[in-house]
Structure formats: structure tokens, C-alpha cells
PDB file of C-alpha atoms in Angstrom:
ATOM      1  CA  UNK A   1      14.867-109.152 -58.460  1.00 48.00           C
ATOM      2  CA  UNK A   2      14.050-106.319 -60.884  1.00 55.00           C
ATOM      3  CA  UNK A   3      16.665-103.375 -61.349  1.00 59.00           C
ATOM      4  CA  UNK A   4      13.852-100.918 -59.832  1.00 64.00           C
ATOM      5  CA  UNK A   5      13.198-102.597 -57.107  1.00 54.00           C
ATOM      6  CA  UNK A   6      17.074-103.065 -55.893  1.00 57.00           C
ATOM      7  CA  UNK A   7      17.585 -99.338 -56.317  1.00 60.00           C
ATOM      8  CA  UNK A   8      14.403 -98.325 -53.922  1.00 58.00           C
ATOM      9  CA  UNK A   9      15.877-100.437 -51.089  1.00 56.00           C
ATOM     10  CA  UNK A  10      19.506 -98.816 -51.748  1.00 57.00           C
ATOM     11  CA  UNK A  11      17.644 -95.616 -51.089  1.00 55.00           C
ATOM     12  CA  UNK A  12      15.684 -96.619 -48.031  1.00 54.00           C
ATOM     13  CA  UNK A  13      19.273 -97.813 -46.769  1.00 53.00           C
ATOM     14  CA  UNK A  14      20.592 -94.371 -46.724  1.00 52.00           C
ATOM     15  CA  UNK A  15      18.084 -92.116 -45.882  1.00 51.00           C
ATOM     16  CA  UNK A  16      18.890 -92.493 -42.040  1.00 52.00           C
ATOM     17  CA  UNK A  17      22.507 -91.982 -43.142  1.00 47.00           C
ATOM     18  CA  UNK A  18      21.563 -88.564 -44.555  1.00 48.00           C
ATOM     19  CA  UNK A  19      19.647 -86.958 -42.045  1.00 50.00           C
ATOM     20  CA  UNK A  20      22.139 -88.082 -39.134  1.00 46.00           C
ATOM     21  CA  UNK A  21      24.938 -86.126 -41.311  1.00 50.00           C
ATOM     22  CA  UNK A  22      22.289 -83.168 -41.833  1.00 49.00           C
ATOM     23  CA  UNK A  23      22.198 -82.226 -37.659  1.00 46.00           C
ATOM     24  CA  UNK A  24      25.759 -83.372 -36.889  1.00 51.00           C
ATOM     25  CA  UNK A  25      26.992 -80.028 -37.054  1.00 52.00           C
ATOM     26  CA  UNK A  26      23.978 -78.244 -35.046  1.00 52.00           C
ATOM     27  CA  UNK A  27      24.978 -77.337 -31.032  1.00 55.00           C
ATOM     28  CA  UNK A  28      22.367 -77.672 -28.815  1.00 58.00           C
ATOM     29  CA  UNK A  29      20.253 -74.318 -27.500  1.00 59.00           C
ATOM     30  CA  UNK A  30      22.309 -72.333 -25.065  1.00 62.00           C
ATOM     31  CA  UNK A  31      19.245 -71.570 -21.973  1.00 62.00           C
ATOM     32  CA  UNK A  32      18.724 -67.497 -21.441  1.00 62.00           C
ATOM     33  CA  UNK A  33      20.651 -66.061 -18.764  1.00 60.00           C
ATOM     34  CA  UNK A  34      18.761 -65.215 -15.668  1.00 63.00           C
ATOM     35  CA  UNK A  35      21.457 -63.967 -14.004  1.00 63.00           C
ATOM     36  CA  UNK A  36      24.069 -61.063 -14.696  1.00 62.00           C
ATOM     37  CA  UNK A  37      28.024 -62.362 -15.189  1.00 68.00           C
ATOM     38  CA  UNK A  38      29.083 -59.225 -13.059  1.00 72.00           C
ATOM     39  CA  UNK A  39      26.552 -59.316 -10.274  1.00 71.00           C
ATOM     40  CA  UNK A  40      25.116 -55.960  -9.624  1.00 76.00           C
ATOM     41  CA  UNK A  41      25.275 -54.512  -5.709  1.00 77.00           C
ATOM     42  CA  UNK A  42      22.228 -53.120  -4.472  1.00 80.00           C
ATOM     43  CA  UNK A  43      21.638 -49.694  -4.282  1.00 78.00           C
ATOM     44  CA  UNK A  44      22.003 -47.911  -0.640  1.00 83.00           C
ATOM     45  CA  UNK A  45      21.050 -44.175   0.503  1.00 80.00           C
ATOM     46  CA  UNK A  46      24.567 -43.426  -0.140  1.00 80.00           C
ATOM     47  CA  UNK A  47      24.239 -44.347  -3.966  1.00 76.00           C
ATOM     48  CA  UNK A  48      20.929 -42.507  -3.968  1.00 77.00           C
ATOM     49  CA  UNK A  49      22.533 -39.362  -2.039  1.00 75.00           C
ATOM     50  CA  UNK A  50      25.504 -39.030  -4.596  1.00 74.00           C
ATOM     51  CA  UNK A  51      23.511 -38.724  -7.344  1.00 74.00           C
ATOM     52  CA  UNK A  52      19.833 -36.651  -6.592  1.00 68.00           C
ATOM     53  CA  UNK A  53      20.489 -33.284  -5.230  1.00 68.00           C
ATOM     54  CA  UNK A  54      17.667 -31.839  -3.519  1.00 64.00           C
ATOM     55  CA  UNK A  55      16.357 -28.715  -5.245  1.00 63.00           C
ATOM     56  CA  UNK A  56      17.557 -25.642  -3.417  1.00 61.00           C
ATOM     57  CA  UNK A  57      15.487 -22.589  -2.717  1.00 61.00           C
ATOM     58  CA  UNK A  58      14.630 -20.107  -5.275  1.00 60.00           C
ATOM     59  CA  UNK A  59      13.105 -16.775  -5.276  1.00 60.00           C
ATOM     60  CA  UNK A  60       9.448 -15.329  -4.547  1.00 61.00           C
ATOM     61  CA  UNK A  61       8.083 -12.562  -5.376  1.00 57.00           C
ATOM     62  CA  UNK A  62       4.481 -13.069  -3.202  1.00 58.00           C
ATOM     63  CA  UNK A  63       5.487 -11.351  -0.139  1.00 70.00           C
ATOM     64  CA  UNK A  64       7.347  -8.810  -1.365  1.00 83.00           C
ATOM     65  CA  UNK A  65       6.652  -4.939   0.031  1.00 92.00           C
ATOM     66  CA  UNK A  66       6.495  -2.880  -3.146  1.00 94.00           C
ATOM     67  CA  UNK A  67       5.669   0.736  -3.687  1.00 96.00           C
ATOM     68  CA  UNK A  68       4.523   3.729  -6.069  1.00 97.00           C
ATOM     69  CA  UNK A  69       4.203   7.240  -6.304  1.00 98.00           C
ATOM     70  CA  UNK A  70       2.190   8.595  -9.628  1.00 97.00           C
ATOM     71  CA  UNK A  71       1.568  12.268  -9.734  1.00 98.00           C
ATOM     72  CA  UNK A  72      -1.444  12.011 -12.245  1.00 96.00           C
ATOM     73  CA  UNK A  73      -2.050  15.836 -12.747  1.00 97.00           C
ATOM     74  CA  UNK A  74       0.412  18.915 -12.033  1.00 98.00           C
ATOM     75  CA  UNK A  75      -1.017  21.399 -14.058  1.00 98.00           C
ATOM     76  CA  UNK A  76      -1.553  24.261 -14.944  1.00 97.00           C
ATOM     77  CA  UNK A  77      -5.483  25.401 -15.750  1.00 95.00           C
ATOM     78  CA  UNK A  78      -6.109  28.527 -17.479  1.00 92.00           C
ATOM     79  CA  UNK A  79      -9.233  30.356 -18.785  1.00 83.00           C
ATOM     80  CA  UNK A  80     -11.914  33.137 -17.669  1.00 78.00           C
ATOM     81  CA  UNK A  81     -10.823  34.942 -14.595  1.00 75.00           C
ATOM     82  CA  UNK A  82      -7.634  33.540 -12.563  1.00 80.00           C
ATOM     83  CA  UNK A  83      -5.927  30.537 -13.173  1.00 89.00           C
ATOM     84  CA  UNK A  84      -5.837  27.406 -10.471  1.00 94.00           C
ATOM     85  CA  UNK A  85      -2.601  25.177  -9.680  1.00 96.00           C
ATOM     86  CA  UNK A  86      -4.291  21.541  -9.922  1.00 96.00           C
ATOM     87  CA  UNK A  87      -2.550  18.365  -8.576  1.00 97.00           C
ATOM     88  CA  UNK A  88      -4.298  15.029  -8.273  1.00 98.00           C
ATOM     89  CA  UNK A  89      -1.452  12.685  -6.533  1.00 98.00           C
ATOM     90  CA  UNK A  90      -2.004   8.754  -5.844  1.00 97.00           C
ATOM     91  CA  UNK A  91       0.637   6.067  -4.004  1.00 98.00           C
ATOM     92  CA  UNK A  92       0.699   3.093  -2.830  1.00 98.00           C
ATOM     93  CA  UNK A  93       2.909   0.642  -0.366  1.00 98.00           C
ATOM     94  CA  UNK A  94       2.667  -3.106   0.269  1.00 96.00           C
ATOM     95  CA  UNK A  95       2.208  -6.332  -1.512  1.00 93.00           C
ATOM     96  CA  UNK A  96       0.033  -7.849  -4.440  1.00 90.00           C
ATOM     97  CA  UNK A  97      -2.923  -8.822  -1.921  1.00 94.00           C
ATOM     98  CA  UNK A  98      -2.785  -6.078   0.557  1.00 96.00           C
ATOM     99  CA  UNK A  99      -1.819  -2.303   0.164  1.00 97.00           C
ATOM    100  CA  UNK A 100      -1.634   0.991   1.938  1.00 98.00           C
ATOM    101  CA  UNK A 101      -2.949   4.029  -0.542  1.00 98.00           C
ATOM    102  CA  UNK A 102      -2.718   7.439  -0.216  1.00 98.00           C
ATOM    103  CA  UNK A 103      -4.313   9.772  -2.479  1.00 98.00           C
ATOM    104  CA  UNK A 104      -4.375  13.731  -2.337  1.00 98.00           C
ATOM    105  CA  UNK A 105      -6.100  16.075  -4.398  1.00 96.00           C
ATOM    106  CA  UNK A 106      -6.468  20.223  -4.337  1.00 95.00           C
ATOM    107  CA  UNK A 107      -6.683  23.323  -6.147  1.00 95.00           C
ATOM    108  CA  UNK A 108      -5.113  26.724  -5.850  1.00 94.00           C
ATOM    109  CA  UNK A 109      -5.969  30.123  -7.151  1.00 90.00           C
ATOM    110  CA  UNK A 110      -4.688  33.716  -6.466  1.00 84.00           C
ATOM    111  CA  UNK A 111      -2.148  32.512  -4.418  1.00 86.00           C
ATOM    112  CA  UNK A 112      -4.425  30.513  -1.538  1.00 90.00           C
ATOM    113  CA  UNK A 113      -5.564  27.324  -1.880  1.00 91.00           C
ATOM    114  CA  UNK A 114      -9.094  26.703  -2.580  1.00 89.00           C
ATOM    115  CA  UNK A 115      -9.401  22.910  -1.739  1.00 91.00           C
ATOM    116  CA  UNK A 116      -7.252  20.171  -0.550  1.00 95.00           C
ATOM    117  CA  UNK A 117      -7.539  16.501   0.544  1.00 96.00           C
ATOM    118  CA  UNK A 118      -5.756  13.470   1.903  1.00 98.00           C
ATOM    119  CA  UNK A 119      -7.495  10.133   1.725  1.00 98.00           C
ATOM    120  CA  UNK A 120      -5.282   7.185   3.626  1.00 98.00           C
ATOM    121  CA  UNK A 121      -7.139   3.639   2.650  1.00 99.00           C
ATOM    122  CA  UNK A 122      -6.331   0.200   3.321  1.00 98.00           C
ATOM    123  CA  UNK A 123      -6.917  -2.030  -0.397  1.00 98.00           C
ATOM    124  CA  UNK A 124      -7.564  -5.631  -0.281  1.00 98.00           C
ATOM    125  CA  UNK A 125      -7.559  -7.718  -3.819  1.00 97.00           C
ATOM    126  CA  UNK A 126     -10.298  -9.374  -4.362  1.00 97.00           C
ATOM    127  CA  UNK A 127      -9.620 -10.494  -8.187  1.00 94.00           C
ATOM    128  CA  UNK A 128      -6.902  -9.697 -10.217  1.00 91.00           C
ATOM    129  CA  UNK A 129      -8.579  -6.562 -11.337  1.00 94.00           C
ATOM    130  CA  UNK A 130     -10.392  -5.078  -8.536  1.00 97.00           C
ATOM    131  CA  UNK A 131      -9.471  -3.988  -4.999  1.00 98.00           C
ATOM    132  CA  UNK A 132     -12.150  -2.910  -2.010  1.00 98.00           C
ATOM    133  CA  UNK A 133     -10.515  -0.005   0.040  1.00 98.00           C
ATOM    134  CA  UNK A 134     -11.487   1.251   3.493  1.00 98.00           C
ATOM    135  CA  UNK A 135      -9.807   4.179   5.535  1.00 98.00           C
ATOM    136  CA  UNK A 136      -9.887   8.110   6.358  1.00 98.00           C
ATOM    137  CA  UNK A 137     -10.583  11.352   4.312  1.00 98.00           C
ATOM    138  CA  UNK A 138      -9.428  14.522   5.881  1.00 96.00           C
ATOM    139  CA  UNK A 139     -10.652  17.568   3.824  1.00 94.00           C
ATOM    140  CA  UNK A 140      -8.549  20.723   4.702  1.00 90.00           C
ATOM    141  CA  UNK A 141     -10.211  23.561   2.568  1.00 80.00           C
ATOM    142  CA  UNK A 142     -12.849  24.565   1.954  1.00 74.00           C
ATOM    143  CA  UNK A 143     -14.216  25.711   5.602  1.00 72.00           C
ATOM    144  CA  UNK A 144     -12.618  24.007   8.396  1.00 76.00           C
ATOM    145  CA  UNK A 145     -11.492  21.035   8.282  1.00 84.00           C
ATOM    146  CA  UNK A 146     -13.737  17.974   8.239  1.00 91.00           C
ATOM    147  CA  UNK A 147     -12.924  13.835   8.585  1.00 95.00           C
ATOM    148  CA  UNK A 148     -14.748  11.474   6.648  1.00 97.00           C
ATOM    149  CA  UNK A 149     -14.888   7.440   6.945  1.00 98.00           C
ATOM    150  CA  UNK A 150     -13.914   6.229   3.428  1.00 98.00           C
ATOM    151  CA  UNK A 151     -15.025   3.038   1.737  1.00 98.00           C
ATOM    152  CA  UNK A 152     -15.421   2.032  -1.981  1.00 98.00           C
ATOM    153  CA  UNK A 153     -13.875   0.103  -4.945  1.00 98.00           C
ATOM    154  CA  UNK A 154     -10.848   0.607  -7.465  1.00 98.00           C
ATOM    155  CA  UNK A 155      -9.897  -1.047 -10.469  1.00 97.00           C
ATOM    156  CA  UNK A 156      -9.829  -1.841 -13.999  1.00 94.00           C
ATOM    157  CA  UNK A 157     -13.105  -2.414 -16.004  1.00 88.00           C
ATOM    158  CA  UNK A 158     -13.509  -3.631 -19.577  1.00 84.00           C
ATOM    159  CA  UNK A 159     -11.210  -2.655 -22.162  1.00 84.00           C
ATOM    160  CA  UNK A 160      -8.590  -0.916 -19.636  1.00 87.00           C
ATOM    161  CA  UNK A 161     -11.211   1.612 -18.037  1.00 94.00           C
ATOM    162  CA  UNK A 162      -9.860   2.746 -14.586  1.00 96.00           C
ATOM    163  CA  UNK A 163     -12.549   3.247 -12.230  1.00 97.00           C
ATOM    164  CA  UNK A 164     -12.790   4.044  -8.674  1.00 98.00           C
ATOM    165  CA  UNK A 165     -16.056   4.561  -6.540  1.00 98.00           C
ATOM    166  CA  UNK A 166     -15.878   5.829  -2.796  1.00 98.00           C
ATOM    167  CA  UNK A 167     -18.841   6.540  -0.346  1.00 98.00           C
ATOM    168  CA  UNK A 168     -17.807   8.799   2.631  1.00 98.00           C
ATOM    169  CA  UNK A 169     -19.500   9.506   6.347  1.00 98.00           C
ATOM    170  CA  UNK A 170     -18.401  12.354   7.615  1.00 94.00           C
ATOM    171  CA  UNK A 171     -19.123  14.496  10.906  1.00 89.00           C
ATOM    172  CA  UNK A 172     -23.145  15.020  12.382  1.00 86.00           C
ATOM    173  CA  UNK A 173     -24.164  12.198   9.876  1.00 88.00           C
ATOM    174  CA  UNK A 174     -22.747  14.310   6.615  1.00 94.00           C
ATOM    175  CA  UNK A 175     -22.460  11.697   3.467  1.00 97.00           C
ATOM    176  CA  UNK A 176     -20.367  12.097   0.005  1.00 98.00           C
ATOM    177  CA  UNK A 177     -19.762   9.827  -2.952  1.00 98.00           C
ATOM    178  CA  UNK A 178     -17.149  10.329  -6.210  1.00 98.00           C
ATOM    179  CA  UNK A 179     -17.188   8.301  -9.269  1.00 98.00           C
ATOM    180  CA  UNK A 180     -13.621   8.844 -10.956  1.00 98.00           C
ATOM    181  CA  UNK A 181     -12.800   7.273 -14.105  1.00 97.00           C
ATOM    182  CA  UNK A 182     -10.420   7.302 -16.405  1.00 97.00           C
ATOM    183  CA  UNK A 183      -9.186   5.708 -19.870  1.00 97.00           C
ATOM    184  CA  UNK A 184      -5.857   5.436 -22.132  1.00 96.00           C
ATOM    185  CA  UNK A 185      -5.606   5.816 -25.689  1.00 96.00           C
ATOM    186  CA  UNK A 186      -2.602   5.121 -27.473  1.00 96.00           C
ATOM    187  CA  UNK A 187      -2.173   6.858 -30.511  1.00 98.00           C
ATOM    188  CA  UNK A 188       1.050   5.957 -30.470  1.00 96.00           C
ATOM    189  CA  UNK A 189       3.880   4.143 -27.937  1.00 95.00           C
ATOM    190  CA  UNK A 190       4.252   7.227 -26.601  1.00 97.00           C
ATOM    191  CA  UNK A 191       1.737  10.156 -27.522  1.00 98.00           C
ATOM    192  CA  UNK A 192      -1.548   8.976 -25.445  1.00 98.00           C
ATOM    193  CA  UNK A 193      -4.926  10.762 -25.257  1.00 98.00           C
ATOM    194  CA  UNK A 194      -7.040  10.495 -21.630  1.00 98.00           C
ATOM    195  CA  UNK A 195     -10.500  11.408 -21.306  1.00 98.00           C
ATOM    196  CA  UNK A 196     -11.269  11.753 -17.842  1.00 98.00           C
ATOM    197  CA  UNK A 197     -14.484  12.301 -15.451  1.00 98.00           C
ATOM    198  CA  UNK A 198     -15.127  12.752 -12.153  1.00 98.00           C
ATOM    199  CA  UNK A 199     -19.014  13.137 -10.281  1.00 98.00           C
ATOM    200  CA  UNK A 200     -19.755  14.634  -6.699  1.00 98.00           C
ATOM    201  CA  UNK A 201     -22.590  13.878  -4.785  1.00 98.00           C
ATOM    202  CA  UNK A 202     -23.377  15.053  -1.326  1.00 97.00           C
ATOM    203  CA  UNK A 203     -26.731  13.842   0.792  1.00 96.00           C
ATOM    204  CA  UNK A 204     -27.554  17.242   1.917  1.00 95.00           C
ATOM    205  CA  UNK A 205     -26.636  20.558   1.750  1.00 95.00           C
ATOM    206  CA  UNK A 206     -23.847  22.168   3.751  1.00 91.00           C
ATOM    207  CA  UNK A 207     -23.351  26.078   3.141  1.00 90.00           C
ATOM    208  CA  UNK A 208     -20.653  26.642   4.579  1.00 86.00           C
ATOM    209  CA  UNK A 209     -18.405  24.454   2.131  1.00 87.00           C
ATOM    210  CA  UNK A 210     -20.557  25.725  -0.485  1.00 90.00           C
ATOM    211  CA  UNK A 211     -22.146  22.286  -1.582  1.00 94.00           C
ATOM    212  CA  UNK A 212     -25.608  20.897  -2.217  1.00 96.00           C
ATOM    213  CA  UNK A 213     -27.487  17.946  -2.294  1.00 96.00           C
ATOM    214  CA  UNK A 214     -27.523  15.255  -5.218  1.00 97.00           C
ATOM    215  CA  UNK A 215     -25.221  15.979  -7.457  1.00 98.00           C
ATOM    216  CA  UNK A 216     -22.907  18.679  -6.957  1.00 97.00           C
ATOM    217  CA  UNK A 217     -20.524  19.032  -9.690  1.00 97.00           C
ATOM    218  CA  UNK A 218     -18.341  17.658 -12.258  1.00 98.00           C
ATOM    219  CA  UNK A 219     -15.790  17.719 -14.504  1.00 98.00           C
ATOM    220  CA  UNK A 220     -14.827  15.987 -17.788  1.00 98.00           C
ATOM    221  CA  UNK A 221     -11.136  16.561 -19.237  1.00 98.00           C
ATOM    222  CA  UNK A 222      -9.015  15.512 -21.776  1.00 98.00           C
ATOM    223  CA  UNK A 223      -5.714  15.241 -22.005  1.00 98.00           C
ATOM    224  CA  UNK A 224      -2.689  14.275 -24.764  1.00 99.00           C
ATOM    225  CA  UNK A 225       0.548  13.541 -23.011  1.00 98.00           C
ATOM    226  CA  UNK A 226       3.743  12.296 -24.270  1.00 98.00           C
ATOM    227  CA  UNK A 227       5.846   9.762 -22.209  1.00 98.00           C
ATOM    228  CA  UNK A 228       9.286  11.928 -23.071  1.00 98.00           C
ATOM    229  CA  UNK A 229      10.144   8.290 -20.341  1.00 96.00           C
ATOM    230  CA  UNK A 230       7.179   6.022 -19.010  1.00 93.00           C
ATOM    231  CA  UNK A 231       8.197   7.816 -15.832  1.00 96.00           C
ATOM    232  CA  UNK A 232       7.993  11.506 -17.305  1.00 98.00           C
ATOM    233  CA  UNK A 233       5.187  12.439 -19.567  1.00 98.00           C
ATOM    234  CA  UNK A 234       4.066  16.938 -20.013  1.00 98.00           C
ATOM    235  CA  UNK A 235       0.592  16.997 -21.260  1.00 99.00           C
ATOM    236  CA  UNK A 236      -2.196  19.695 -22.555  1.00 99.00           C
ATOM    237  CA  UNK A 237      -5.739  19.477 -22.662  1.00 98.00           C
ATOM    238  CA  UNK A 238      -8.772  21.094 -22.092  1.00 98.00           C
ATOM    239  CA  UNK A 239     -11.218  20.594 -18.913  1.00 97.00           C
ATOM    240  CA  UNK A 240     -15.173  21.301 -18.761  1.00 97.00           C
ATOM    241  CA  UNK A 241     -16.586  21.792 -14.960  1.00 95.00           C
ATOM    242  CA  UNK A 242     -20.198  22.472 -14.106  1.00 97.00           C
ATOM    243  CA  UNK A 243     -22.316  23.167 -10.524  1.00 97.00           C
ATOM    244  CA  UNK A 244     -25.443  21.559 -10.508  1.00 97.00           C
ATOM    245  CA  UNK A 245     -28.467  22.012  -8.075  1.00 96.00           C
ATOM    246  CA  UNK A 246     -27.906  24.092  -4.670  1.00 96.00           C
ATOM    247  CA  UNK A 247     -23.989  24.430  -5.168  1.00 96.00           C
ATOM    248  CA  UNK A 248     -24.190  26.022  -8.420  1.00 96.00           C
ATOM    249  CA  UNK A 249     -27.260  28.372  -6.439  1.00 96.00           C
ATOM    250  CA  UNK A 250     -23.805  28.781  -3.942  1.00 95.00           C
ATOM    251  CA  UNK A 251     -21.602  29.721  -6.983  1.00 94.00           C
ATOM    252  CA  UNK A 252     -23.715  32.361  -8.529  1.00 95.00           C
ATOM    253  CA  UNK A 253     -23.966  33.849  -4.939  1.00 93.00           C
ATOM    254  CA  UNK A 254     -20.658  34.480  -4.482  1.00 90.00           C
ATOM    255  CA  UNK A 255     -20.316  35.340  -8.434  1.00 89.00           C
ATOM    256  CA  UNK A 256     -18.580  32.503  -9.366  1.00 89.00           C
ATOM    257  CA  UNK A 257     -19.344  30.647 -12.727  1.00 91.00           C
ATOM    258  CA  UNK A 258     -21.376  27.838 -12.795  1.00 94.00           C
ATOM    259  CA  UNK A 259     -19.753  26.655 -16.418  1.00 95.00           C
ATOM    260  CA  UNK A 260     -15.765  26.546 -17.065  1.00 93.00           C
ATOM    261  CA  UNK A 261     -13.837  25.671 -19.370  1.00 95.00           C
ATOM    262  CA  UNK A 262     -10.519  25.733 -19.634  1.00 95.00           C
ATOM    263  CA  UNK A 263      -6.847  24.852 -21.266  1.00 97.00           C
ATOM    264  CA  UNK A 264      -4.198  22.762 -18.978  1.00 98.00           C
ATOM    265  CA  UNK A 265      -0.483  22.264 -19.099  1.00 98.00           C
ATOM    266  CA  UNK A 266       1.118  20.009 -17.250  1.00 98.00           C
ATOM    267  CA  UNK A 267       3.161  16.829 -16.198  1.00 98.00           C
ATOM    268  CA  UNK A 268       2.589  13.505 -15.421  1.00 98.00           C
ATOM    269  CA  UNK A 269       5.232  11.454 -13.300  1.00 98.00           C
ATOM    270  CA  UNK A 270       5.744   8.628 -11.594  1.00 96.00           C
ATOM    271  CA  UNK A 271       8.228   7.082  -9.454  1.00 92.00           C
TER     272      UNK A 271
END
């Protein structure tokens, strides 16, 4: 037998040899654990109790009762003849959805007053911006006194306008309507220029309260105030009133202008 051939069957005589030696020292494959070592309790409603605390209450705001008293105008208006004592008072009481308002306006001269007003109006929200309002006007002065049914709108328009339109039904089928608006301008955080305006209209004419049809008069104003405190604010400005129709016929009756204008002082507060 060759030499080549004797050293391929020493070989295939060891092979077997080799590989048992090459796994000898392997363990065999430990199974996954399906199962904890410590076993684990289930939970009960006392394990769930002890650690979830219910949230407690907390504050709202909704239902509060709020309130506010703004005196927009206490002035001082000066010009041709005798000066007037103007005030032009608004408040309110109740919540963000429904409110009680009260709003007063007047005018005295010469120590008697010429005209004065209470409106009491109930204001439902009906957007975040607008309110409808529904109540009683009692008008003191001029004449004798006189109630009126109120009902109209308030709110904010575009860009920050304050507006408020109210129709009113008074006594032996008497009707009214005022457009009021207003608008801020800040020239600064605390010096702030208003223009103002405000539009009568009556549906017929009533002498004695000196009054006409249509539109009966208006007045535009401006005013620069200075918030001293948001809550305190003096202010000047001018004002610019005219008669139109049948009441200014009234005015020039009784020799009254039918054209002012005139310079006001005065403060602004609120509380």
C-alpha cells in the first residue's frame, strides 16, 4: 500500500474523533422562562385605591356674579351761553351669559337739570362679542316724566368699535331709537383719544319735549384722556351738537342754538 493512500485512511480515522471533542464543551439550550421566580399577586381595589387618587374639585369661574360701575363722562362742557354738567354713567351685575345693566344719562345747566334718564335692561350673550338687551327707560326731564319699553343690541364691532343700538315704545304709541358708538385710540399705554357719536330719532313729533320726527339731533365728540390708573382717567375734548328737522324748528323758538360747539373737562372712572 502506497504512503498516500495509508495517510488518507489515518485521516478518515480521526475525523469523528475531532468533531466529538469540538461540542464536548457546549451545554445544551436553557428553554425561556414562562413563568416569574417570585410569583407576582394580583392586583385588588385596594392596590388600585393606594395608588390613583381621584382628582379633587377645582375652581370655576362660569357662574360667578360679577359687577361694574364705569362713569364714562363727568364733565364739564363749556362754550356760547351757560355751561351744562354732563354725566353719561353705565353698570352692570351678573355673570358672563346673563347680566343686569343700568345706564343713566343727563344734562344740567343754570343750576336745573335739563334732561335725565335711567334705562334698567336685562343682556343676554349671544356670541362672545355681542349681547341683545331688553328692559325699561324712564325719562325724567324734559316735560313730565315718560316710560319707554327698551330693546336693542350692544357690543364690540370690528377693530374694537363699541356700538350699541336701542329702539324704544313709549306711552300713546310714542317710538325712539339711539345709535351710540364709540372707539379707543391708544396713542400711548396711557394717553388715549375717543371719538364718539350718538343719533336720535323719534317717529313723530312731540312738542312738549321739544322733539321732532326723523332725526332729531346729534352729537359727535372727542376726547384725550389719560389713565393717571385704568380706574381713574381726567380728559378734555371738544363736542359738536346739531337739531335737525322739527326739533331744531323747537330750538330756534325758544332761542336756543341749533349748532354748538363746545370744550369739555372731565373724568372718567370706573370701579
Amino acid at each position: 500500500m502506497s504512503r498516500r493512500v495509508l495517510s488518507g485512511l489515518i485521516a478518515l480515522a480521526f475525523v469523528p474523533l475531532t468533531q466529538a471533542d469540538e461540542f464536548q464543551g457546549m451545554s445544551p439550550v436553557t428553554p425561556a422562562l414562562t413563568e416569574s421566580r417570585t410569583p407576582i399577586p394580583v392586583l385588588t381595589d385596594a392596590d388600585r385605591a393606594a395608588v390613583y387618587n381621584a382628582p379633587g374639585g377645582h375652581v370655576v369661574h362660569d357662574s360667578g356674579i360679577h359687577s361694574l360701575l364705569l362713569i364714562n363722562q363727568l364733565e364739564w362742557q363749556g362754550g356760547e351761553g351757560d355751561g351744562a354738567l354732563n354725566w353719561d354713567i353705565k353698570g352692570w351685575v351678573g355673570g358672563d351669559i346673563d347680566r343686569l345693566w343700568l345706564r343713566s344719562e343727563g344734562e344740567r345747566s343754570a343750576g336745573r337739570t335739563e334732561s335725565a334718564e335711567v334705562q334698567a335692561l336685562w343682556g343676554h350673550a349671544i356670541s362672545p362679542w355681542w349681547d341683545l338687551v331688553g328692559g325699561v327707560r324712564q325719562d325724567f326731564i324734559p316735560g313730565d316724566g315718560q316710560t319707554w319699553a327698551a330693546f336693542g343690541a350692544q357690543g364690540m364691532a370690528l377693530y374694537n368699535f363699541e356700538a350699541e343700538a336701542t329702539v324704544f315704545v313709549g306711552e300713546a304709541g310714542r317710538t325712539a331709537a339711539r345709535l351710540e358708538g364709540d372707539y379707543d385710540i391708544l396713542l400711548t399705554n396711557r394717553l388715549i383719544l375717543q371719538p364718539t357719536a350718538e343719533l336720535n330719532f323719534y317717529g313723530r313729533n312731540d312738542p312738549q319735549r321739544g322733539v321732532g320726527s326723523g332725526l332729531s339731533d346729534s352729537e359727535l365728540g372727542l376726547r384725550l384722556r389719560y389713565e393717571v390708573r385704568r380706574e381713574f382717567a381726567p380728559y378734555v375734548g371738544v363736542t359738536w351738537n346739531r337739531s335737525y328737522g322739527q326739533t331744531a324748528q323747537y330750538a330756534r323758538d325758544e332761542g336756543e342754538d341749533t349748532r354748538q360747539l363746545r370744550w369739555v373737562v372731565g373724568v372718567r372712572l370706573w370701579f
